[in-house]
Coordinates of C-alpha atoms and ligand atoms in Angstrom, one line a residue:
Chain A
X43 CA -30.3 -116.2 -70.6
X44 CA -27.0 -113.7 -70.2
X45 CA -24.1 -113.8 -68.3
X46 CA -22.8 -110.7 -67.6
X47 CA -19.1 -109.8 -69.2
X48 CA -18.8 -107.6 -66.3
X49 CA -19.6 -110.8 -63.6
X50 CA -18.6 -113.9 -65.0
X51 CA -20.2 -116.6 -63.7
X52 CA -23.2 -114.8 -62.3
X53 CA -26.2 -114.9 -63.5
X54 CA -27.8 -112.4 -65.2
X55 CA -31.9 -112.3 -65.8
X56 CA -32.9 -110.6 -69.0
X57 CA -36.2 -109.1 -67.1
X58 CA -35.2 -106.3 -64.1
X59 CA -35.9 -109.7 -62.0
X60 CA -34.1 -108.6 -58.9
X61 CA -35.2 -104.6 -58.5
X62 CA -38.7 -103.6 -57.1
X63 CA -40.9 -104.0 -54.0
X64 CA -41.5 -107.1 -54.5
X65 CA -37.2 -108.5 -54.7
X66 CA -36.7 -110.2 -50.8
X67 CA -40.8 -111.9 -50.9
X68 CA -40.2 -114.7 -51.6
X69 CA -37.6 -115.0 -48.9
X70 CA -39.8 -114.1 -46.6
X71 CA -42.1 -116.9 -47.5
X72 CA -40.8 -119.2 -47.6
X73 CA -38.7 -118.3 -44.7
X74 CA -41.6 -118.9 -42.8
X75 CA -43.3 -120.9 -44.3
X76 CA -40.2 -123.4 -43.3
X77 CA -38.8 -122.5 -40.4
X78 CA -43.7 -122.9 -39.1
X79 CA -43.0 -125.9 -40.8
X80 CA -39.5 -126.9 -39.3
X81 CA -42.1 -125.7 -35.7
X82 CA -45.0 -128.3 -36.5
X83 CA -43.0 -131.0 -37.4
X84 CA -40.4 -130.5 -34.1
X85 CA -43.7 -130.0 -32.2
X86 CA -44.6 -133.9 -33.9
X87 CA -41.5 -135.4 -33.5
X88 CA -41.6 -134.4 -30.3
X89 CA -45.0 -135.0 -28.8
X90 CA -44.0 -138.7 -29.9
X91 CA -41.0 -139.4 -28.6
X92 CA -42.6 -137.6 -24.8
X93 CA -46.1 -140.1 -25.6
X94 CA -43.1 -143.2 -26.3
X95 CA -41.3 -142.4 -23.5
X96 CA -44.8 -142.2 -21.0
X97 CA -46.5 -144.9 -21.9
X98 CA -43.5 -146.8 -21.6
X99 CA -43.3 -144.9 -17.9
X100 CA -46.9 -145.6 -17.6
X101 CA -47.7 -149.4 -18.7
X102 CA -44.1 -150.9 -16.8
X103 CA -46.5 -150.1 -13.5
X104 CA -49.6 -150.7 -11.3
X105 CA -50.6 -149.2 -8.3
X106 CA -52.3 -150.8 -5.8
X107 CA -55.1 -148.4 -3.5
X108 CA -56.5 -149.5 -0.5
X109 CA -58.5 -147.7 1.3
X110 CA -58.7 -145.8 4.3
X111 CA -59.1 -146.7 7.0
X112 CA -62.2 -145.4 9.4
X113 CA -62.3 -147.1 12.9
X114 CA -58.8 -148.0 14.7
X115 CA -59.1 -152.2 13.9
X116 CA -60.2 -151.2 10.3
X117 CA -56.1 -149.1 10.6
X118 CA -54.8 -152.7 11.5
X119 CA -56.6 -154.7 9.0
X120 CA -54.7 -152.7 6.3
X121 CA -51.7 -152.2 7.6
X122 CA -52.0 -156.2 7.3
X123 CA -53.0 -156.0 4.1
X124 CA -50.4 -153.6 2.5
X125 CA -47.7 -157.0 4.4
X126 CA -50.1 -159.2 2.5
X127 CA -50.1 -157.6 -0.8
X128 CA -45.9 -156.2 -0.2
X129 CA -45.0 -160.3 0.6
X130 CA -47.5 -161.8 -2.1
X131 CA -45.3 -159.1 -5.0
X132 CA -42.2 -159.2 -3.9
X133 CA -42.4 -163.4 -4.9
X134 CA -44.9 -162.5 -7.5
X135 CA -42.2 -163.5 -11.5
X136 CA -44.5 -160.2 -13.3
X137 CA -42.7 -158.0 -10.4
X138 CA -39.0 -156.3 -10.9
X139 CA -39.8 -154.0 -7.2
X140 CA -42.8 -152.9 -5.2
X141 CA -42.9 -150.2 -2.2
X142 CA -45.4 -148.8 -0.3
X143 CA -45.5 -145.2 -0.8
X144 CA -45.1 -143.2 2.4
X145 CA -47.9 -141.0 4.2
X146 CA -45.8 -137.7 3.0
X147 CA -45.9 -139.1 -0.9
X148 CA -49.5 -140.3 -0.4
X149 CA -49.7 -136.2 1.0
X150 CA -48.3 -135.1 -1.5
X151 CA -50.2 -136.8 -4.0
X152 CA -53.2 -135.2 -2.5
X153 CA -51.9 -132.1 -1.5
X154 CA -53.7 -129.7 -5.5
X155 CA -57.3 -131.4 -3.5
X156 CA -56.1 -130.9 0.4
X157 CA -54.3 -127.5 0.2
X158 CA -50.9 -126.9 2.4
X159 CA -52.6 -127.9 6.0
X160 CA -54.4 -131.4 6.5
X161 CA -55.2 -132.7 9.5
X162 CA -53.3 -135.4 11.3
X163 CA -55.6 -137.7 11.9
X164 CA -57.0 -137.6 8.2
X165 CA -57.3 -141.3 7.2
X166 CA -55.5 -141.7 4.2
X167 CA -55.4 -144.4 1.3
X168 CA -52.5 -147.3 1.9
X169 CA -50.8 -147.1 -1.5
X170 CA -49.0 -150.1 -2.9
X171 CA -46.4 -148.8 -6.3
X172 CA -45.4 -151.6 -8.4
X173 CA -42.4 -151.3 -11.3
X174 CA -43.0 -154.4 -13.9
X175 CA -40.8 -156.9 -15.8
X176 CA -40.4 -155.2 -18.9
X177 CA -42.2 -157.2 -21.3
X178 CA -44.6 -159.2 -18.9
X179 CA -48.9 -159.3 -18.3
X180 CA -50.2 -157.5 -15.2
X181 CA -53.3 -159.6 -15.7
X182 CA -52.2 -162.4 -14.2
X183 CA -50.8 -160.6 -11.1
X184 CA -53.8 -158.1 -10.5
X185 CA -56.3 -161.2 -10.1
X186 CA -54.0 -162.6 -7.5
X187 CA -53.9 -158.4 -5.7
X188 CA -57.3 -159.2 -5.8
X189 CA -57.2 -162.5 -4.7
X190 CA -55.4 -161.6 -1.5
X191 CA -56.8 -157.8 -0.7
X192 CA -60.4 -158.1 -2.5
X193 CA -60.6 -154.9 -1.2
X194 CA -58.1 -153.1 -3.3
X195 CA -58.2 -150.8 -6.2
X196 CA -55.6 -151.8 -9.3
X197 CA -56.0 -149.2 -11.3
X198 CA -52.6 -150.4 -14.3
X199 CA -53.1 -147.3 -15.9
X200 CA -55.4 -148.3 -18.4
X201 CA -57.2 -145.9 -19.4
X202 CA -54.8 -142.4 -18.3
X203 CA -52.7 -143.9 -21.0
X204 CA -56.0 -144.2 -23.8
X205 CA -57.2 -140.6 -23.2
X206 CA -52.4 -139.5 -23.9
X207 CA -52.9 -141.9 -26.9
X208 CA -55.9 -140.5 -28.5
X209 CA -54.7 -136.7 -26.6
X210 CA -51.4 -137.1 -28.3
X211 CA -52.8 -138.0 -31.5
X212 CA -55.2 -135.9 -32.3
X213 CA -52.4 -132.9 -31.9
X214 CA -50.4 -134.2 -33.5
X215 CA -53.4 -134.8 -36.5
X216 CA -53.1 -131.1 -35.9
X217 CA -50.1 -130.5 -36.1
X218 CA -50.0 -132.4 -39.3
X219 CA -52.8 -130.5 -41.4
X220 CA -51.4 -127.0 -40.0
X221 CA -47.9 -128.2 -41.5
X222 CA -50.1 -128.5 -45.0
X223 CA -51.9 -125.5 -44.8
X224 CA -49.1 -122.9 -44.5
X225 CA -47.2 -125.6 -47.0
X226 CA -50.7 -124.5 -49.2
X227 CA -50.7 -121.3 -48.7
X228 CA -47.0 -120.4 -49.1
X229 CA -47.7 -121.4 -52.4
X230 CA -50.3 -119.5 -53.0
X231 CA -48.5 -116.7 -52.3
X232 CA -45.4 -117.9 -54.5
X233 CA -47.6 -118.3 -57.5
X234 CA -49.3 -114.1 -56.8
X235 CA -46.3 -112.6 -56.7
X236 CA -44.8 -114.6 -60.0
X237 CA -47.8 -113.7 -60.7
X238 CA -47.6 -110.3 -60.5
X239 CA -44.0 -109.9 -61.9
X240 CA -45.2 -111.4 -64.5
X241 CA -47.3 -108.5 -64.9
X242 CA -45.1 -106.2 -64.0
X243 CA -42.6 -106.7 -66.6
X244 CA -45.2 -107.1 -69.3
X245 CA -43.4 -105.6 -71.6
X246 CA -40.6 -106.9 -71.2
X247 CA -42.1 -110.1 -71.5
X248 CA -43.3 -109.1 -74.2
X249 CA -40.2 -108.0 -76.1
X250 CA -38.3 -111.1 -75.0
X251 CA -41.0 -113.1 -77.0
X252 CA -41.6 -111.0 -80.3
X253 CA -37.6 -112.0 -80.6
X254 CA -38.0 -115.2 -80.6
X255 CA -38.0 -116.9 -77.0
X256 CA -40.1 -119.6 -75.4
X257 CA -41.5 -119.7 -72.8
X258 CA -39.3 -122.7 -71.3
X259 CA -36.0 -118.6 -71.4
X260 CA -38.6 -116.8 -69.6
X261 CA -39.4 -118.9 -67.2
X262 CA -35.9 -120.4 -66.4
X263 CA -35.3 -117.2 -65.6
X264 CA -38.7 -116.5 -62.8
X265 CA -37.6 -119.8 -61.4
X266 CA -34.1 -119.1 -60.9
X267 CA -35.2 -116.2 -59.3
X268 CA -37.5 -117.0 -57.6
X269 CA -35.0 -120.2 -56.7
X270 CA -32.3 -118.2 -55.6
X271 CA -34.8 -116.5 -52.8
X272 CA -36.3 -119.4 -51.3
X273 CA -33.1 -121.3 -50.8
X274 CA -31.8 -118.2 -49.0
X275 CA -35.1 -118.0 -47.0
X276 CA -35.5 -121.5 -46.1
X277 CA -31.4 -121.4 -44.9
X278 CA -32.9 -118.5 -42.9
X279 CA -36.1 -119.9 -41.3
X280 CA -33.9 -123.3 -40.8
X281 CA -31.3 -121.2 -38.6
X282 CA -34.0 -119.1 -36.9
X283 CA -35.6 -123.3 -35.8
X284 CA -33.0 -124.1 -35.0
X285 CA -32.3 -121.7 -32.8
X286 CA -35.6 -121.8 -31.0
X287 CA -35.5 -124.9 -30.8
X288 CA -31.9 -124.8 -29.2
X289 CA -33.1 -122.8 -27.1
X290 CA -36.2 -124.2 -25.6
X291 CA -34.4 -127.4 -25.0
X292 CA -32.0 -125.7 -22.9
X293 CA -35.0 -124.3 -20.6
X294 CA -36.3 -127.5 -20.8
X295 CA -33.8 -129.0 -19.2
X296 CA -33.0 -127.0 -16.6
X297 CA -36.4 -126.9 -15.3
X298 CA -37.2 -129.6 -13.6
X299 CA -39.0 -132.1 -15.3
X300 CA -40.9 -134.6 -13.0
X301 CA -43.5 -135.0 -15.2
X302 CA -42.4 -134.4 -18.3
X303 CA -39.7 -136.8 -20.0
X304 CA -38.0 -134.6 -21.5
X305 CA -38.1 -133.5 -24.5
X306 CA -35.1 -134.7 -26.7
X307 CA -35.1 -134.8 -30.3
X308 CA -32.2 -138.5 -31.5
X309 CA -29.5 -136.9 -33.9
X310 CA -30.4 -138.2 -36.9
X311 CA -33.1 -136.1 -36.5
X312 CA -31.4 -133.3 -36.6
X313 CA -30.3 -133.8 -39.2
X314 CA -33.2 -134.2 -41.3
X315 CA -34.7 -130.7 -39.5
X316 CA -32.0 -128.8 -40.3
X317 CA -32.5 -129.6 -44.1
X318 CA -35.0 -131.4 -45.2
X319 CA -37.2 -128.4 -44.7
X320 CA -34.8 -126.3 -46.9
X321 CA -35.1 -129.0 -49.6
X322 CA -38.8 -128.8 -49.4
X323 CA -39.0 -124.8 -49.0
X324 CA -37.2 -124.4 -52.9
X325 CA -38.3 -128.0 -54.3
X326 CA -41.7 -126.7 -53.9
X327 CA -41.1 -122.3 -54.6
X328 CA -38.9 -124.2 -57.6
X329 CA -42.1 -125.4 -58.9
X330 CA -44.6 -123.0 -58.2
X331 CA -42.6 -120.9 -60.2
X332 CA -42.9 -122.7 -62.6
X333 CA -45.7 -124.2 -62.9
X334 CA -47.5 -120.3 -62.8
X335 CA -45.0 -118.4 -65.2
X336 CA -45.3 -121.7 -68.0
X337 CA -49.9 -120.8 -67.2
X338 CA -49.5 -117.7 -67.5
X339 CA -47.2 -117.4 -70.5
X340 CA -49.4 -119.8 -72.6
X341 CA -53.2 -117.0 -71.6
X342 CA -50.3 -115.0 -74.1
X343 CA -50.9 -114.7 -77.6
Chain B
X1368 CA -41.0 -117.7 -102.9
X1369 CA -43.3 -115.6 -101.3
X1370 CA -43.0 -114.9 -97.8
X1371 CA -45.6 -113.3 -96.6
X1372 CA -49.8 -113.4 -98.0
X1373 CA -52.5 -111.2 -96.8
X1374 CA -56.0 -113.0 -98.0
X1375 CA -58.7 -110.4 -96.7
X1376 CA -57.3 -110.1 -93.5
X1377 CA -59.2 -106.8 -90.7
X1378 CA -58.2 -106.1 -87.5
X1379 CA -59.5 -104.1 -84.6
X1380 CA -58.1 -103.9 -80.9
X1381 CA -60.6 -105.3 -78.5
X1382 CA -64.5 -103.2 -79.1
X1383 CA -62.4 -101.1 -81.0
X1384 CA -63.8 -100.2 -84.7
X1385 CA -62.0 -102.1 -87.2
X1386 CA -58.4 -100.3 -87.9
X1387 CA -57.2 -101.7 -90.5
X1388 CA -60.0 -103.6 -93.1
X1389 CA -59.4 -106.6 -95.7
X1390 CA -55.4 -106.1 -96.6
X1391 CA -54.7 -108.8 -99.2
X1392 CA -51.3 -109.0 -100.8
X1393 CA -47.8 -110.8 -100.9
X1394 CA -44.3 -110.5 -100.3
X1395 CA -41.8 -111.8 -102.3
X1396 CA -38.8 -113.0 -101.4
X1397 CA -36.1 -110.2 -101.8
X1398 CA -38.4 -107.5 -101.7
X1399 CA -37.4 -104.1 -100.5
X1400 CA -41.0 -101.8 -100.0
X1401 CA -41.7 -98.5 -98.1
X1402 CA -45.0 -98.4 -95.4
X1403 CA -46.6 -94.7 -96.1
X1404 CA -49.4 -93.4 -95.3
X1405 CA -50.9 -90.7 -92.9
X1406 CA -49.8 -90.9 -88.5
X1407 CA -52.5 -92.9 -87.8
X1408 CA -54.1 -94.9 -90.8
X1409 CA -52.2 -98.7 -89.6
X1410 CA -48.6 -98.4 -90.5
X1411 CA -47.7 -100.1 -86.4
X1412 CA -51.5 -101.7 -87.2
X1413 CA -49.6 -103.6 -89.4
X1414 CA -46.9 -104.3 -88.7
X1415 CA -47.7 -105.9 -85.9
X1416 CA -49.5 -109.1 -87.8
X1417 CA -45.9 -109.5 -89.5
X1418 CA -44.5 -109.3 -86.8
X1419 CA -46.8 -111.9 -85.5
X1420 CA -47.1 -109.3 -82.6
X1421 CA -51.0 -109.5 -82.6
X1422 CA -53.6 -112.0 -83.7
X1423 CA -55.6 -110.3 -87.3
X1424 CA -60.0 -110.6 -85.9
X1425 CA -60.2 -111.5 -89.6
X1426 CA -58.5 -112.8 -92.6
X1427 CA -55.2 -115.6 -92.9
X1428 CA -51.9 -114.1 -93.1
X1429 CA -49.0 -117.1 -94.4
X1430 CA -45.4 -116.1 -92.6
X1431 CA -42.8 -117.7 -94.6
X1432 CA -45.0 -120.9 -95.8
X1433 CA -47.6 -121.3 -92.3
X1434 CA -51.5 -120.5 -91.6
X1435 CA -50.7 -118.7 -89.0
X1436 CA -54.3 -119.8 -87.5
X1437 CA -53.4 -123.2 -87.9
X1438 CA -49.2 -123.1 -86.1
X1439 CA -49.4 -124.6 -82.3
X1440 CA -48.2 -121.9 -80.0
X1441 CA -45.3 -124.6 -79.0
X1442 CA -43.7 -123.4 -82.3
X1443 CA -43.9 -119.3 -82.8
X1444 CA -40.4 -118.8 -81.7
X1445 CA -38.8 -120.6 -84.8
X1446 CA -41.1 -118.8 -86.5
X1447 CA -40.8 -114.8 -84.8
X1448 CA -36.3 -115.8 -84.8
X1449 CA -36.6 -115.5 -88.4
X1450 CA -38.5 -111.6 -88.8
X1451 CA -36.5 -109.4 -87.3
X1452 CA -38.3 -105.8 -86.2
X1453 CA -37.2 -102.5 -85.3
X1454 CA -39.7 -101.4 -83.0
X1455 CA -41.6 -97.7 -83.6
X1456 CA -40.4 -97.7 -79.9
X1457 CA -37.3 -99.6 -80.0
X1458 CA -38.0 -101.0 -77.0
X1459 CA -34.9 -102.6 -75.4
X1460 CA -34.8 -104.4 -72.6
X1461 CA -33.4 -100.8 -69.8
X1462 CA -30.8 -103.0 -67.7
X1463 CA -29.6 -105.0 -70.2
X1464 CA -25.3 -103.6 -72.0
X1465 CA -25.6 -103.2 -75.4
X1466 CA -24.6 -105.9 -76.1
X1467 CA -26.4 -108.4 -74.3
X1468 CA -29.6 -106.6 -75.4
X1469 CA -28.2 -107.2 -79.1
X1470 CA -27.4 -110.6 -77.9
X1471 CA -30.7 -111.3 -77.2
X1472 CA -32.4 -113.1 -80.3
X1473 CA -28.7 -115.4 -80.9
X1474 CA -29.3 -116.0 -77.1
X1475 CA -32.8 -117.3 -77.5
X1476 CA -32.0 -119.4 -80.3
X1477 CA -29.2 -120.7 -77.8
X1478 CA -26.0 -120.3 -80.0
X1479 CA -22.4 -120.6 -78.6
X1480 CA -21.2 -117.0 -76.4
X1481 CA -18.1 -117.5 -79.1
X1482 CA -20.2 -116.6 -81.7
X1483 CA -22.2 -115.1 -80.1
X1484 CA -19.5 -112.3 -79.1
X1485 CA -18.0 -112.5 -82.2
X1486 CA -21.0 -111.6 -83.6
X1487 CA -22.7 -108.9 -82.1
X1488 CA -19.1 -106.9 -81.5
X1489 CA -18.6 -107.2 -85.2
X1490 CA -22.0 -105.2 -86.1
X1491 CA -22.2 -103.1 -82.8
X1492 CA -18.8 -101.7 -84.6
X1493 CA -20.2 -101.3 -87.3
X1494 CA -23.8 -99.2 -86.8
X1495 CA -20.7 -96.9 -84.6
X1496 CA -21.3 -98.3 -80.6
X1497 CA -18.2 -100.3 -80.1
X1498 CA -17.5 -97.8 -77.4
X1499 CA -20.3 -98.6 -76.0
X1500 CA -21.1 -102.3 -75.4
X1501 CA -21.3 -102.7 -71.8
X1502 CA -24.0 -99.0 -71.5
X1503 CA -27.2 -99.4 -71.5
X1504 CA -29.7 -99.0 -73.3
X1505 CA -31.3 -95.9 -70.3
X1506 CA -28.2 -94.2 -70.1
X1507 CA -27.5 -93.7 -74.3
X1508 CA -29.2 -91.1 -76.5
X1509 CA -32.1 -91.5 -78.6
X1510 CA -30.4 -92.4 -82.3
X1511 CA -27.8 -94.5 -80.1
X1512 CA -30.7 -96.8 -79.0
X1513 CA -32.4 -96.7 -81.6
X1514 CA -28.7 -98.3 -83.6
X1515 CA -28.7 -100.3 -80.6
X1516 CA -32.6 -102.0 -81.5
X1517 CA -31.6 -101.7 -85.3
X1518 CA -28.7 -103.9 -84.3
X1519 CA -31.0 -106.4 -82.7
X1520 CA -33.4 -106.6 -85.6
X1521 CA -30.5 -107.7 -87.8
X1522 CA -28.5 -109.8 -86.2
X1523 CA -29.0 -113.4 -86.8
X1524 CA -30.3 -112.6 -90.4
X1525 CA -34.2 -112.2 -90.7
X1526 CA -35.9 -113.2 -94.1
X1527 CA -38.5 -110.8 -92.6
X1528 CA -37.1 -106.8 -91.7
X1529 CA -39.7 -104.4 -90.5
X1530 CA -39.0 -101.0 -89.3
X1531 CA -41.2 -98.7 -87.7
X1532 CA -39.5 -95.3 -88.4
X1533 CA -35.9 -96.4 -87.7
X1534 CA -34.1 -93.8 -90.1
X1535 CA -37.2 -90.9 -87.6
X1536 CA -34.0 -89.8 -84.4
X1537 CA -30.9 -90.3 -86.5
X1538 CA -28.9 -87.6 -88.3
X1539 CA -29.2 -87.5 -92.0
X1540 CA -25.4 -89.3 -92.8
X1541 CA -26.9 -92.4 -89.4
X1542 CA -29.9 -92.2 -91.6
X1543 CA -28.2 -92.6 -94.8
X1544 CA -25.7 -95.5 -93.4
X1545 CA -28.3 -97.7 -91.6
X1546 CA -30.1 -97.6 -95.1
X1547 CA -27.2 -99.3 -96.9
X1548 CA -27.7 -101.3 -93.4
X1549 CA -31.0 -102.4 -94.9
X1550 CA -30.4 -102.9 -98.4
X1551 CA -26.5 -105.2 -97.6
X1552 CA -29.2 -107.1 -96.0
X1553 CA -31.3 -107.3 -98.9
X1554 CA -28.9 -108.3 -100.8
X1555 CA -28.3 -111.3 -99.1
X1556 CA -31.8 -112.0 -99.7
X1557 CA -34.1 -110.8 -96.1
X1558 CA -37.0 -108.9 -97.6
X1559 CA -37.6 -105.8 -95.9
X1560 CA -40.5 -103.4 -95.1
X1561 CA -40.2 -99.5 -93.5
X1562 CA -42.8 -97.4 -92.6
X1563 CA -41.6 -94.6 -93.1
X1564 CA -42.9 -90.9 -92.4
X1565 CA -39.7 -89.7 -93.6
X1566 CA -40.0 -88.3 -98.0
X1567 CA -36.1 -87.6 -98.7
X1568 CA -35.9 -91.4 -98.4
X1569 CA -37.9 -92.5 -100.1
X1570 CA -37.6 -90.4 -102.7
X1571 CA -34.2 -90.7 -102.8
X1572 CA -34.0 -94.7 -101.5
X1573 CA -36.8 -95.3 -104.7
X1574 CA -38.1 -98.1 -103.3
X1575 CA -41.9 -99.0 -103.8
X1576 CA -44.2 -98.2 -101.7
X1577 CA -47.0 -100.0 -100.0
X1578 CA -49.1 -97.8 -98.5
X1579 CA -52.1 -96.9 -95.7
X1580 CA -54.4 -94.6 -95.6
X1581 CA -57.2 -94.9 -92.8
X1582 CA -56.0 -98.8 -92.1
X1583 CA -57.1 -99.4 -96.8
X1584 CA -54.3 -100.4 -98.8
X1585 CA -54.4 -98.2 -101.5
X1586 CA -51.3 -98.9 -103.4
X1587 CA -48.9 -102.2 -102.9
X1588 CA -47.6 -105.1 -104.0
X1589 CA -50.8 -107.1 -104.3
X1590 CA -51.0 -108.7 -108.2
X1591 CA -47.6 -106.8 -108.1
X1592 CA -45.3 -110.5 -108.4
X1593 CA -41.6 -108.4 -108.3
X1594 CA -38.2 -110.1 -109.3
X1595 CA -35.8 -110.9 -106.3
Ligands
ATP1497 N1 -53.0 -100.9 -78.7 C1 -54.3 -100.1 -79.3 N2 -55.0 -100.5 -78.8 C2 -56.9 -99.5 -79.4 N3 -56.7 -99.1 -80.3 C3 -55.2 -98.3 -81.4 C4 -54.2 -99.3 -80.2 N4 -52.9 -99.5 -80.6 C5 -53.3 -98.6 -82.8 N5 -55.1 -98.1 -82.4 C6 -55.6 -97.8 -83.1 O1 -55.1 -97.9 -84.5 C7 -54.9 -96.5 -85.3 C8 -54.2 -97.5 -86.2 O2 -52.9 -96.6 -85.5 P1 -51.2 -97.7 -85.9 O3 -50.4 -97.0 -84.8 O4 -51.1 -98.4 -86.2 O5 -51.0 -95.6 -86.5 P2 -49.9 -95.7 -87.0 O6 -50.0 -94.9 -88.5 O7 -48.2 -96.1 -87.2 O8 -49.3 -94.0 -86.8 P3 -48.1 -92.7 -86.9 O9 -48.1 -92.8 -88.6 O10 -48.5 -92.3 -86.1 O11 -47.4 -93.9 -86.0 C9 -55.1 -95.7 -85.0 O12 -56.7 -94.8 -84.8 C10 -55.0 -96.2 -83.2 O13 -56.0 -95.4 -82.2
MG1498 MG1 -46.6 -96.2 -86.1

């Protein structure tokens, strides 16, 4: 490869690779790949954090529901049961804290079904929220609750947790699959760009061959050119991605997130997000170019 | 020593008619031939075979002792670096400077940059392009481009030099100068073959002829063993 005499230290290609309509195609496709692949990666890691928070939030708690009373004497019995459960829970070794939800809180939970104006006379179930100590088995506690309140429904959230876990696992798998497809598509488009550059410059490539250039000598120029475009694109892609993530986390911090834990990334994840895609994107472009050129050149005479 | 040996070589382009028929000849080291013949006779096609720009459709070519049909692809560059080519249409790389075009064969063979600079500058001075080393071919005249093409062909002192109408675009003074350059190279052992229409050159420089008519060799070094 010629070192230009005019601009020392700057690569000059023997072939006019910097000219023509396709000059920025590699940068664009690598940039888009990096952007979407990082987006996918961020979503993947975000989902991971979300589930972990959810799982630790939910698995550390029990909800005890005592059926709504239909008559006055049941009303008294129900209140009695609530007291008994609370009293039992207070002494139980597995329990961190426990409390009965107020009527307002229960109405709040039911609002989606009852609407704004629930009649005052509406019988409501009593709900006790129990927070467990860290890493304790809740089955003994559930048995004890059933002893004092045989009619109470105890929800350990196991079903919900199972559903959430399956859902999240499916979503993450889908995101990974999507990442793979994006990477394959980009590699294919880079191969296409390289092949069309080879076709456009076929005569110059032939001349290089005829004056004694090896395939490697020619491939080096295509590789260098592709890598240069890919690096530019990848850095652009990551830059846009960082802006997007900053935007999203700014919004999720200001929106009240009672249900959703904050989608927050650890410092290590930030570094990964910035460096890995640039490296990966450039490597993918580099090796795709090398493979494509060498294969195409070997087809020539 | 035999540099080139053709045995019953024929050539056709894809599905077209055969343009070269049954060529058998040898070129000895240090020989100097003109390749003549009417337009369309197949001169350029024969040169293409000689500079490994085309595979023969039949027959066997030995080049610098190697059977081309048995030559692995990765050894082609080494062989090509020993062949200097002046193309009929020059084929300079348009966005390289005159200097970089001439330096190309040296760079592809990995010569040190300071030796490249010395050699290329010297040769470009000699062909009269010394003041236009940084110019790009499209900004130069046909004659200037031709001289750059010739400089590129001889820069690494090839064992075989093939030139297609190398004096076609220059005035007779520069044409003479170019012929002297080829003869100088020939004196140092390079085998030279020059395709030309220029009868004046052929008669003035008195080298033996290879004559093609309709793709057949009607005159040439078939059985002549020429002294070096
Ligand atoms: N690339 C090609 N594809 C198909 N046919 C070709 C090709 N190149 C040359 N030919 C044919 O081969 C024949 C010989 O052409 P060639 O160029 O070798 O002749 P030439 O002797 O060099 O002519 P000129 O003196 O005009 O340069 C011609 O009939 C031409 O049409
Ligand atoms: Mg010709």
